[in-house]
Coordinates of C-alpha atoms in Angstrom, one line a residue:
M7 CA 0.0 0.0 0.0
G8 CA 1.5 3.3 -1.1
Y9 CA 2.1 6.3 1.2
P10 CA 1.3 9.0 2.0
Q11 CA -2.5 8.5 2.6
I12 CA -5.0 10.9 4.1
E13 CA -8.0 10.0 6.3
H14 CA -10.6 12.6 7.1
H15 CA -12.2 12.3 10.6
G16 CA -14.2 15.5 10.2
A17 CA -15.2 18.3 7.8
K18 CA -15.7 15.8 5.1
D19 CA -19.5 16.0 5.0
G20 CA -20.0 19.5 6.2
V21 CA -18.2 22.7 7.3
T22 CA -17.2 21.9 10.9
G23 CA -15.3 19.3 12.8
S24 CA -12.0 19.6 10.9
C25 CA -9.8 16.7 11.6
H26 CA -7.4 15.1 9.1
Q27 CA -4.8 12.3 9.6
L28 CA -1.8 12.1 7.3
D29 CA -0.4 8.6 7.3
M30 CA 3.2 9.0 6.3
N31 CA 4.0 5.3 6.6
A32 CA 2.6 2.3 8.3
T33 CA 3.8 3.4 11.8
T34 CA 3.9 7.2 11.6
S35 CA 1.1 9.7 11.1
L36 CA 0.3 13.4 11.8
L37 CA -3.1 14.7 12.9
V38 CA -4.1 18.1 11.5
D39 CA -6.7 19.8 13.7
C40 CA -9.3 18.1 15.9
G41 CA -12.4 20.3 15.8
L42 CA -15.9 20.3 17.2
F43 CA -18.9 19.5 15.0
Q44 CA -21.6 22.2 15.0
G45 CA -25.2 22.5 13.7
D46 CA -26.4 19.7 11.4
D47 CA -22.8 18.3 11.3
A48 CA -23.1 17.4 15.0
S49 CA -25.6 14.6 14.2
I50 CA -24.2 11.3 13.0
P51 CA -25.2 10.8 9.3
S52 CA -25.9 7.1 9.6
G53 CA -28.2 5.9 12.3
E54 CA -29.4 7.2 15.6
G55 CA -27.6 7.6 18.9
G56 CA -23.9 7.9 19.5
S57 CA -21.9 11.1 19.6
R58 CA -19.5 12.8 17.2
L59 CA -17.5 14.0 20.2
L60 CA -15.9 10.6 20.5
I61 CA -12.5 9.9 19.2
D62 CA -13.3 6.9 17.0
F63 CA -9.9 6.4 15.3
P64 CA -6.8 4.7 16.7
L65 CA -4.0 7.0 18.1
D66 CA -1.1 4.6 18.1
T67 CA 0.6 6.0 15.0
I68 CA -0.1 9.7 15.6
K69 CA 3.2 11.4 16.5
A70 CA 1.9 15.0 16.8
L71 CA -1.1 17.2 16.4
V72 CA -0.7 20.4 14.4
V73 CA -3.3 23.1 14.9
T74 CA -4.0 25.4 12.0
H75 CA -5.9 27.9 14.1
V76 CA -7.9 28.1 17.4
H77 CA -11.5 28.3 16.2
I78 CA -13.6 25.7 18.1
D79 CA -14.5 23.8 14.9
H80 CA -10.7 23.1 14.5
V81 CA -9.7 22.5 18.2
G82 CA -12.9 21.7 20.1
R83 CA -12.3 18.0 20.3
I84 CA -8.8 18.3 21.7
P85 CA -10.1 17.6 25.3
Y86 CA -11.5 14.4 24.1
L87 CA -8.3 13.6 22.2
L88 CA -6.3 14.0 25.4
A89 CA -8.8 11.9 27.3
A90 CA -8.5 9.2 24.7
G91 CA -4.8 8.9 25.5
F92 CA -3.0 11.2 23.0
A93 CA 0.3 12.1 24.5
G94 CA 2.2 13.8 21.7
P95 CA 3.1 17.4 21.2
I96 CA 0.7 20.1 19.9
L97 CA 2.3 22.2 17.2
C98 CA 0.9 25.6 16.3
S99 CA 2.0 29.1 15.4
E100 CA 3.4 31.5 18.1
A101 CA 0.2 33.5 18.2
S102 CA -2.0 30.4 18.4
A103 CA 0.1 29.2 21.3
K104 CA -1.0 32.3 23.2
L105 CA -4.7 31.8 22.3
L106 CA -5.1 28.0 22.5
P107 CA -5.1 27.6 26.3
I108 CA -7.9 30.2 26.5
V109 CA -10.0 28.3 24.0
L110 CA -9.3 24.9 25.5
E111 CA -10.0 26.1 29.0
D112 CA -13.5 27.2 27.9
A113 CA -14.0 23.9 26.0
F114 CA -13.0 21.9 29.1
K115 CA -15.5 23.9 31.3
L116 CA -18.3 23.3 28.8
S117 CA -17.6 19.6 28.2
F118 CA -16.0 18.2 31.4
S119 CA -15.8 20.2 34.6
R120 CA -15.9 23.7 36.1
D121 CA -13.8 22.5 39.1
Q122 CA -10.9 25.0 39.2
Q123 CA -8.3 22.5 40.3
R124 CA -9.2 20.1 37.5
I125 CA -9.1 23.0 35.0
E126 CA -5.7 24.1 36.2
R127 CA -4.3 20.6 35.9
Y128 CA -5.7 20.2 32.4
I129 CA -4.4 23.5 31.2
D130 CA -1.0 22.7 32.6
I131 CA -1.0 19.5 30.5
V132 CA -2.0 21.5 27.4
E133 CA 0.7 24.1 27.9
S134 CA 3.4 21.5 28.5
R135 CA 2.5 19.9 25.1
L136 CA 2.5 23.2 23.1
V137 CA 5.3 23.7 20.6
A138 CA 5.1 27.2 19.1
L139 CA 6.5 27.4 15.6
P140 CA 7.5 30.7 13.9
Y141 CA 6.0 31.2 10.5
Q142 CA 8.3 30.1 7.6
H143 CA 10.4 27.8 9.8
W144 CA 10.9 24.2 9.0
F145 CA 10.5 21.8 11.9
T146 CA 11.6 18.2 11.7
L147 CA 9.1 15.6 12.8
V148 CA 10.8 12.4 11.8
D149 CA 14.3 11.7 10.7
T150 CA 15.0 8.0 10.0
D151 CA 16.4 5.8 7.3
E152 CA 12.9 5.2 6.0
L153 CA 11.3 8.6 6.4
N154 CA 12.2 12.2 6.8
A155 CA 9.3 14.4 7.6
R156 CA 9.3 18.1 8.3
I157 CA 6.5 20.8 8.5
R158 CA 6.3 24.5 8.0
L159 CA 3.6 27.0 8.9
Q160 CA 2.6 29.9 6.7
R161 CA 0.2 32.8 7.3
A162 CA -3.4 31.9 6.3
G163 CA -4.9 35.3 7.0
H164 CA -8.1 33.9 8.7
I165 CA -7.6 35.0 12.3
I166 CA -4.4 36.0 14.2
G167 CA -2.2 32.9 14.4
S168 CA -4.0 31.0 11.6
A169 CA -1.7 29.0 9.4
Y170 CA -1.7 26.6 6.5
V171 CA 0.6 23.6 6.8
E172 CA 3.3 22.5 4.4
I173 CA 4.6 19.0 4.9
D174 CA 7.7 17.6 3.1
L175 CA 7.9 13.8 3.1
N176 CA 11.1 12.1 1.8
Y177 CA 11.5 8.4 1.5
P178 CA 15.3 7.8 1.1
Q179 CA 15.1 4.1 0.4
A180 CA 12.5 4.5 -2.2
G181 CA 14.0 7.7 -3.6
E182 CA 10.6 9.4 -3.5
S183 CA 9.3 12.7 -2.1
K184 CA 6.0 14.4 -1.7
R185 CA 4.8 17.8 -0.5
I186 CA 1.4 18.0 1.1
V187 CA -0.4 21.2 2.0
F188 CA -3.3 21.5 4.3
S189 CA -5.0 24.9 3.8
G190 CA -6.8 25.1 7.2
D191 CA -9.1 28.1 6.8
L192 CA -7.9 30.6 4.4
G193 CA -8.7 34.3 4.9
A194 CA -10.0 36.9 2.6
P195 CA -8.0 40.0 1.7
H196 CA -8.3 43.4 3.4
A197 CA -9.1 41.9 6.8
P198 CA -8.3 44.1 9.9
F199 CA -5.1 43.2 11.7
L200 CA -4.1 40.5 9.3
M201 CA -1.7 40.1 6.5
P202 CA -3.2 38.3 3.5
P203 CA -2.1 34.7 2.8
Q204 CA 0.4 34.0 0.0
S205 CA 0.3 30.8 -2.0
P206 CA 3.0 28.2 -1.3
E207 CA 5.6 27.5 -4.0
R208 CA 4.2 24.1 -4.7
A209 CA 2.1 21.2 -3.6
D210 CA 1.7 17.6 -4.9
I211 CA -1.4 17.1 -2.8
L212 CA -3.5 20.0 -1.5
V213 CA -6.3 19.6 1.2
L214 CA -8.4 22.6 0.5
E215 CA -11.3 24.2 2.4
S216 CA -14.4 25.1 0.5
T217 CA -16.7 27.0 2.9
Y218 CA -17.4 29.7 0.3
G219 CA -16.5 27.6 -2.8
D220 CA -19.7 28.5 -4.5
R221 CA -19.9 32.2 -4.0
L222 CA -18.1 35.5 -4.1
H223 CA -18.0 38.0 -1.2
E224 CA -19.1 41.6 -1.3
D225 CA -16.3 44.1 -1.7
R226 CA -14.4 44.0 1.6
Q227 CA -12.7 47.3 0.9
T228 CA -16.0 49.2 1.3
R229 CA -17.5 47.0 4.0
R230 CA -17.0 49.6 6.8
Q231 CA -19.3 51.9 4.8
R232 CA -21.9 49.2 4.5
L233 CA -21.6 48.4 8.2
E234 CA -22.0 52.1 9.1
A235 CA -25.0 52.6 6.8
L236 CA -26.8 49.4 8.0
I237 CA -26.4 50.3 11.6
E238 CA -27.6 53.8 10.9
Q239 CA -30.7 52.4 9.3
A240 CA -31.3 49.9 12.1
L241 CA -31.0 52.5 14.8
Q242 CA -33.7 54.5 13.1
D243 CA -36.0 51.8 14.4
Q244 CA -35.1 53.3 17.8
G245 CA -33.8 50.1 19.3
T246 CA -30.7 48.0 19.8
V247 CA -28.5 46.4 17.1
L248 CA -27.5 42.8 18.2
I249 CA -24.5 41.3 16.5
P250 CA -23.8 37.6 17.3
A251 CA -20.0 37.1 17.0
F252 CA -17.5 34.4 17.7
S253 CA -15.2 35.4 20.6
I254 CA -12.0 35.3 18.5
G255 CA -11.5 37.0 15.2
R256 CA -14.8 38.4 14.2
T257 CA -15.3 40.3 17.5
Q258 CA -12.0 42.0 17.2
E259 CA -12.6 42.9 13.5
L260 CA -15.9 44.5 14.5
L261 CA -14.3 46.5 17.2
Y262 CA -11.6 47.7 14.9
E263 CA -14.2 48.8 12.3
L264 CA -16.5 50.4 14.8
E265 CA -13.5 52.4 16.2
E266 CA -12.8 53.6 12.7
I267 CA -16.4 54.8 12.2
I268 CA -16.4 56.6 15.6
H269 CA -13.0 58.2 14.9
T270 CA -14.2 59.4 11.5
R271 CA -17.5 60.7 12.8
S272 CA -15.8 62.5 15.7
I273 CA -13.4 64.2 13.2
G274 CA -16.4 65.2 11.1
A275 CA -18.3 66.5 14.0
S276 CA -15.3 68.5 15.2
S277 CA -14.8 70.0 11.7
L278 CA -18.4 71.0 11.4
A279 CA -18.3 72.6 14.8
N280 CA -15.3 74.7 13.8
M281 CA -17.1 75.8 10.6
L282 CA -20.5 76.6 12.2
P283 CA -19.9 80.3 12.6
S284 CA -19.0 80.6 8.9
E285 CA -21.5 81.4 6.3
T286 CA -19.8 79.0 3.9
V287 CA -21.4 75.9 5.6
P288 CA -24.3 74.6 3.5
A289 CA -27.6 74.6 5.3
S290 CA -27.9 70.8 5.2
S291 CA -24.4 70.3 6.7
A292 CA -24.9 72.9 9.4
S293 CA -28.1 71.1 10.4
V294 CA -26.2 67.8 10.8
G295 CA -23.3 69.4 12.6
A296 CA -25.5 71.4 15.0
S297 CA -27.5 68.2 15.7
L298 CA -24.3 66.3 16.6
L299 CA -23.0 69.1 18.7
A300 CA -26.3 69.4 20.6
N301 CA -26.2 65.7 21.3
N302 CA -22.7 65.9 22.5
N303 CA -23.9 68.2 25.3
S304 CA -27.0 66.2 26.2
D305 CA -27.5 64.2 29.3
H306 CA -26.9 60.5 29.1
L307 CA -29.0 57.6 30.3
P308 CA -26.7 55.6 32.5
L309 CA -26.2 52.0 31.6
P310 CA -26.5 49.2 34.2
P311 CA -23.2 48.1 35.8
G312 CA -20.5 46.9 33.5
E313 CA -16.8 47.4 33.0
R314 CA -14.7 49.6 30.8
A315 CA -12.9 47.6 28.1
G316 CA -10.7 46.0 30.7
V317 CA -7.7 43.7 30.3
R318 CA -7.2 40.9 32.8
G319 CA -4.1 39.0 33.8
R320 CA -0.7 39.3 35.5
E321 CA 1.7 40.5 32.9
T322 CA 2.2 44.1 31.6
M323 CA 3.9 45.1 28.5
P324 CA 4.2 48.9 28.0
E325 CA 4.2 50.1 24.5
N326 CA 4.4 53.8 23.6
G327 CA 3.2 54.7 27.1
I328 CA 0.2 52.4 26.7
T329 CA -0.2 49.6 29.2
S330 CA -1.7 46.3 28.2
E331 CA -2.0 43.2 30.3
S332 CA -2.0 39.5 29.6
A333 CA -5.3 37.7 29.0
G334 CA -3.8 34.3 29.0
V335 CA -3.9 33.7 32.7
R336 CA -6.6 31.2 33.6
G337 CA -8.9 31.7 36.6
K338 CA -6.9 34.6 38.0
E339 CA -8.7 37.7 36.9
A340 CA -8.0 41.1 38.2
S341 CA -10.5 43.1 40.2
P342 CA -13.6 44.1 38.2
A343 CA -13.2 47.7 39.3
I344 CA -13.1 50.2 36.5
S345 CA -9.5 51.2 35.6
N346 CA -8.4 54.7 35.0
D347 CA -5.0 54.0 33.4
A348 CA -3.8 55.2 30.1
E349 CA -5.2 52.2 28.2
Q350 CA -8.6 52.4 29.9
P351 CA -9.7 56.0 30.2
P352 CA -12.9 56.4 32.3
L353 CA -16.2 56.8 30.5
P354 CA -17.4 60.4 30.2
L355 CA -19.1 61.4 33.4
R356 CA -22.7 61.1 32.3
E357 CA -22.0 57.8 30.3
R358 CA -20.1 56.1 33.1
V359 CA -21.5 53.1 34.7
G360 CA -20.8 54.3 38.2
E361 CA -21.4 52.2 41.3
R362 CA -22.0 48.6 40.8
G363 CA -25.7 47.9 41.3
Q364 CA -26.7 51.5 40.3
K365 CA -30.2 51.5 38.7
T366 CA -31.3 53.4 35.7
A367 CA -33.4 56.5 36.3
Q368 CA -36.9 55.7 35.0
N369 CA -37.9 59.2 34.1
E370 CA -35.1 59.9 31.5
T371 CA -35.7 59.9 27.8
P372 CA -33.9 56.8 26.5
L373 CA -33.2 58.1 23.0
A374 CA -32.2 61.7 23.4
E375 CA -28.5 61.1 23.8
N376 CA -28.0 59.1 20.6
H377 CA -30.2 60.7 18.0
S378 CA -30.8 64.1 16.6
P379 CA -34.2 65.6 17.2
D380 CA -35.5 64.4 13.8
Q381 CA -34.1 60.9 14.6
S382 CA -32.1 61.0 11.3
T383 CA -28.5 61.1 12.6
T384 CA -26.9 58.7 15.0
N385 CA -24.5 60.4 17.4
W386 CA -21.7 57.8 17.0
P387 CA -19.2 59.4 19.4
K388 CA -21.8 58.9 22.3
L389 CA -23.2 55.5 21.1
P390 CA -22.4 52.8 23.6
I391 CA -20.7 49.7 22.1
I392 CA -21.3 46.8 24.5
L393 CA -19.1 43.7 24.4
D394 CA -21.0 41.1 26.4
S395 CA -18.7 38.0 26.4
P396 CA -16.1 37.3 29.0
L397 CA -14.3 35.0 26.7
A398 CA -14.3 37.6 23.9
S399 CA -12.8 40.1 26.3
R400 CA -10.0 37.8 27.1
F401 CA -9.3 37.2 23.5
T402 CA -9.4 40.9 22.8
A403 CA -6.8 41.5 25.5
A404 CA -4.7 38.8 24.0
Y405 CA -5.0 40.4 20.5
R406 CA -3.7 43.6 22.0
E407 CA -0.6 41.7 23.1
L408 CA -0.1 40.3 19.7
K409 CA 0.6 43.6 17.9
P410 CA 3.7 42.2 16.2
F411 CA 1.4 40.0 14.2
W412 CA -0.9 42.9 13.2
N413 CA -0.6 44.3 9.7
Q414 CA 1.0 47.7 9.1
E415 CA -2.3 49.7 9.0
A416 CA -3.3 48.4 12.4
R417 CA 0.1 49.1 13.9
D418 CA 0.1 52.6 12.4
R419 CA -3.2 53.4 14.2
V420 CA -1.6 52.4 17.6
Q421 CA 1.4 54.6 16.8
S422 CA -0.8 57.6 16.1
G423 CA -2.3 57.2 19.6
R424 CA -5.6 55.5 18.7
R425 CA -6.8 52.3 20.5
P426 CA -8.5 50.1 18.0
L427 CA -9.5 47.5 20.7
C428 CA -10.1 49.8 23.7
F429 CA -11.8 52.9 22.7
E430 CA -13.9 55.4 24.6
Q431 CA -17.4 54.1 23.9
L432 CA -16.5 50.4 24.5
I433 CA -18.1 48.8 27.6
T434 CA -17.4 45.2 28.5
I435 CA -19.8 43.1 30.5
D436 CA -18.3 40.3 32.6
S437 CA -20.6 39.0 35.4
H438 CA -23.8 37.2 34.6
S439 CA -25.8 39.6 36.9
D440 CA -24.5 42.6 34.9
H441 CA -25.4 40.7 31.7
Q442 CA -29.0 40.2 32.9
R443 CA -29.3 43.9 33.8
I444 CA -28.1 45.0 30.4
V445 CA -30.6 42.6 28.7
N446 CA -33.4 43.9 30.8
H447 CA -32.5 47.5 30.5
L448 CA -32.2 47.5 26.7
T449 CA -35.4 45.4 26.4
Q450 CA -37.4 47.9 28.5
T451 CA -36.0 51.1 27.2
A452 CA -35.0 50.2 23.6
R453 CA -32.0 52.5 24.1
P454 CA -30.0 52.8 20.9
A455 CA -26.8 50.7 21.4
I456 CA -24.7 48.2 19.6
V457 CA -24.3 44.8 21.4
I458 CA -21.7 42.3 20.3
A459 CA -22.5 39.2 22.2
G460 CA -20.8 35.7 22.3
G461 CA -22.4 32.9 20.3
G462 CA -21.6 33.4 16.6
M463 CA -24.2 30.9 15.4
C464 CA -26.7 31.7 18.2
S465 CA -26.6 28.1 19.4
G466 CA -25.2 29.2 22.8
G467 CA -23.6 32.1 24.6
R468 CA -25.0 35.3 25.9
I469 CA -26.5 36.3 22.5
V470 CA -29.3 33.8 23.2
N471 CA -30.7 35.8 26.1
Y472 CA -30.7 39.0 24.0
L473 CA -32.5 37.1 21.2
K474 CA -35.1 35.7 23.5
A475 CA -35.9 39.1 24.9
M476 CA -35.7 41.2 21.7
L477 CA -36.6 39.0 18.6
G478 CA -40.3 39.7 19.1
D479 CA -39.8 43.5 19.1
K480 CA -39.7 45.3 15.7
R481 CA -37.6 48.1 17.2
H482 CA -34.6 45.9 17.5
N483 CA -32.3 44.5 14.7
V484 CA -30.0 41.5 14.4
L485 CA -27.0 41.9 12.2
F486 CA -25.1 38.8 11.0
V487 CA -21.5 39.2 9.9
G488 CA -20.5 35.6 9.8
Y489 CA -21.3 32.2 8.3
Q490 CA -24.4 30.5 9.8
A491 CA -24.1 26.7 9.5
K492 CA -27.3 24.7 8.6
G493 CA -29.1 23.5 11.7
T494 CA -28.0 26.3 13.9
P495 CA -30.5 28.9 15.3
G496 CA -28.5 31.6 13.5
H497 CA -29.2 30.0 10.2
A498 CA -32.9 29.8 11.0
I499 CA -33.1 33.4 12.1
Q500 CA -31.1 34.5 9.0
T501 CA -33.3 32.4 6.7
Y502 CA -36.8 32.8 8.1
G503 CA -36.5 36.1 10.0
P504 CA -37.0 38.3 6.9
K505 CA -40.1 36.3 6.1
G506 CA -41.7 36.8 9.6
G507 CA -40.9 33.3 10.7
Y508 CA -39.8 31.9 14.0
V509 CA -36.8 30.2 15.7
N510 CA -36.5 27.6 18.5
L511 CA -34.2 28.7 21.3
D512 CA -33.6 26.3 24.2
G513 CA -36.7 24.3 23.1
E514 CA -39.0 27.4 23.0
R515 CA -40.5 29.0 20.0
F516 CA -39.8 32.7 19.4
D517 CA -41.5 34.7 16.7
I518 CA -39.2 37.0 14.7
R519 CA -40.3 40.6 14.4
A520 CA -36.9 42.3 14.7
G521 CA -35.1 43.4 11.6
I522 CA -32.7 40.8 10.2
S523 CA -29.7 41.8 8.1
S524 CA -26.4 40.3 6.9
I525 CA -23.1 41.6 5.6
G526 CA -21.3 39.0 3.5
G527 CA -18.1 41.0 3.2
Y528 CA -17.2 40.3 6.8
S529 CA -16.6 36.6 6.2
A530 CA -13.2 35.6 7.5
H531 CA -13.0 32.9 4.9
A532 CA -11.7 33.3 1.3
D533 CA -14.4 33.2 -1.3
Q534 CA -14.3 31.2 -4.5
N535 CA -11.8 33.6 -6.2
G536 CA -9.6 33.5 -3.1
L537 CA -9.5 29.7 -3.0
V538 CA -8.8 29.5 -6.7
D539 CA -6.1 32.2 -6.5
F540 CA -4.5 30.1 -3.7
V541 CA -4.1 27.2 -6.1
T542 CA -3.2 29.1 -9.2
G543 CA -0.7 31.3 -7.3
M544 CA 1.6 28.3 -6.9
Q545 CA 4.5 27.8 -9.2
Q546 CA 3.9 24.1 -9.3
W547 CA 0.2 23.3 -9.2
P548 CA -1.1 20.3 -7.3
T549 CA -1.9 17.2 -9.2
E550 CA -4.4 16.1 -6.5
I551 CA -6.7 18.3 -4.6
R552 CA -8.9 17.0 -1.8
I553 CA -11.8 19.4 -1.1
V554 CA -13.1 19.5 2.5
H555 CA -14.8 21.8 4.9
G556 CA -17.8 22.8 2.8
E557 CA -21.4 21.9 1.9
Q558 CA -21.7 19.6 -1.1
E559 CA -22.8 22.3 -3.5
A560 CA -19.9 24.5 -2.5
K561 CA -17.4 21.6 -3.0
Q562 CA -18.8 20.7 -6.4
T563 CA -18.9 24.3 -7.6
L564 CA -15.3 24.9 -6.6
A565 CA -14.2 21.6 -8.2
D566 CA -15.8 22.6 -11.5
R567 CA -14.1 26.0 -11.4
L568 CA -10.7 24.4 -10.7
Y569 CA -11.1 21.9 -13.5
A570 CA -11.9 24.8 -15.8
E571 CA -8.8 26.7 -14.6
Y572 CA -6.5 23.7 -15.2
A573 CA -7.9 23.2 -18.7
Q574 CA -7.7 26.9 -19.6
R575 CA -4.0 27.1 -18.6
N576 CA -3.1 23.7 -20.0
R577 CA -1.9 22.3 -16.7
P578 CA -1.4 18.6 -16.2
L579 CA -4.5 16.4 -15.6
L580 CA -5.9 17.1 -12.1
E581 CA -7.6 14.7 -9.8
I582 CA -10.1 16.3 -7.5
V583 CA -11.5 14.3 -4.6
S584 CA -14.5 15.6 -2.7
A585 CA -14.1 14.2 0.8
G586 CA -17.3 12.8 2.2

């Protein structure tokens, strides 16, 4: 039997559960990712009962696990892998090594135990196994007379730390060699923070994701304008905009974009203010500027207790006079008191949360501080941006420590004194009691606000409580900025919400009257063009491509496009295998 061979233990019949085993010879293999199944993927295709959480493949030949990135559908089964007896190293990028313990701590709490001592022991094991690899660095896995195997990680542009994996296999006795590339999840261009992926030089076999293999994204270069316009429109309904977001990647991108909108709007308001005495200001512009200025001086309805955009942990790393702290310390969070240091300026006096437990005054007008008198202009500089996800807060803090991995644009913003992930209007909610107060407050008052809450596909997390409370109220809006897998509540809301349908949340039916919108340009995945460019950008094109991590239609459409590209450019005959 010839080697190498590839077995797919996940992401072969759907878009989640990525897990692939590269058999290098009869006694040596490498596992690439070990992710959680989500949505419809979580049910076993053949027969009833059983669980797709189980590790149902032998581990005796697996010498190492390599993690492409730390999204739960790529790492969520690692606790089960360790429980099944895997004792090898866990290889990942340097940035992923910072983030992975946070992800796995949360996964352990959800799947096994919340006992702090057990969690500490488990994370100690994980950290002792981690091997952080720099990008573009070859790492030798095996070096024997029969097999020489080495791997290299390259930027994938999906989230911070994401990588595609190059594997060189040499069989000295047979005089043969192969290069295999696992794409992981490839990112789209123009993403905040991230440098775009570059194609490898070559690949004999490519394992390629296909999440968006059948579609093209909206123009990402103008997505901030679309986000701004859509939120403006939603806030005219005089309610809250709910954005379900995964804790890592999407949340930080949204904060980055929202900070840019607020920064731009603040500059615009300031410029108009300076021009107001002049007769050169057009009447329409003066009206907008005066409205913004008037709102800047209005009283603010205090929010229920929450925290400034805080950073938790033990380590500090000053940079340009700005202090940031580590988020990678498990179970040892700092005091929840609001910080007044340079990185965390206090909220404006009227906006500030104040004493914990403070109640909202019932006789204040809830909308005055965020809209002009004709309700036509949102006062972005005073609009509260609420991040309600303790896990997302930890990741956001970790992102701030990973500035060396940011792209130049993001680093330039920091150098200019801006704080893309810790700006004036950002309020983080930590405790469950504060979360409940925020939900109740926004439900009762319909105060204009933007809420980014954990639970990217609405199947869990704090977003579910917001949805239960607000989906039935047409004043509120839900904005989707990420992929919603079939079988998840998010997919149901996205599909049936615009038709006046309903969704089941925790076994209860909720009618959808809130506005439902989506922005495709925010996908962290490459679209069809990006996937094809990854292949055609190689000097030596693959002669075998195994398409994974996609719905059947997406995989087939991508395969047809690749066949056409090979034929058009007169490349050697290609074998495309659709795993599943």
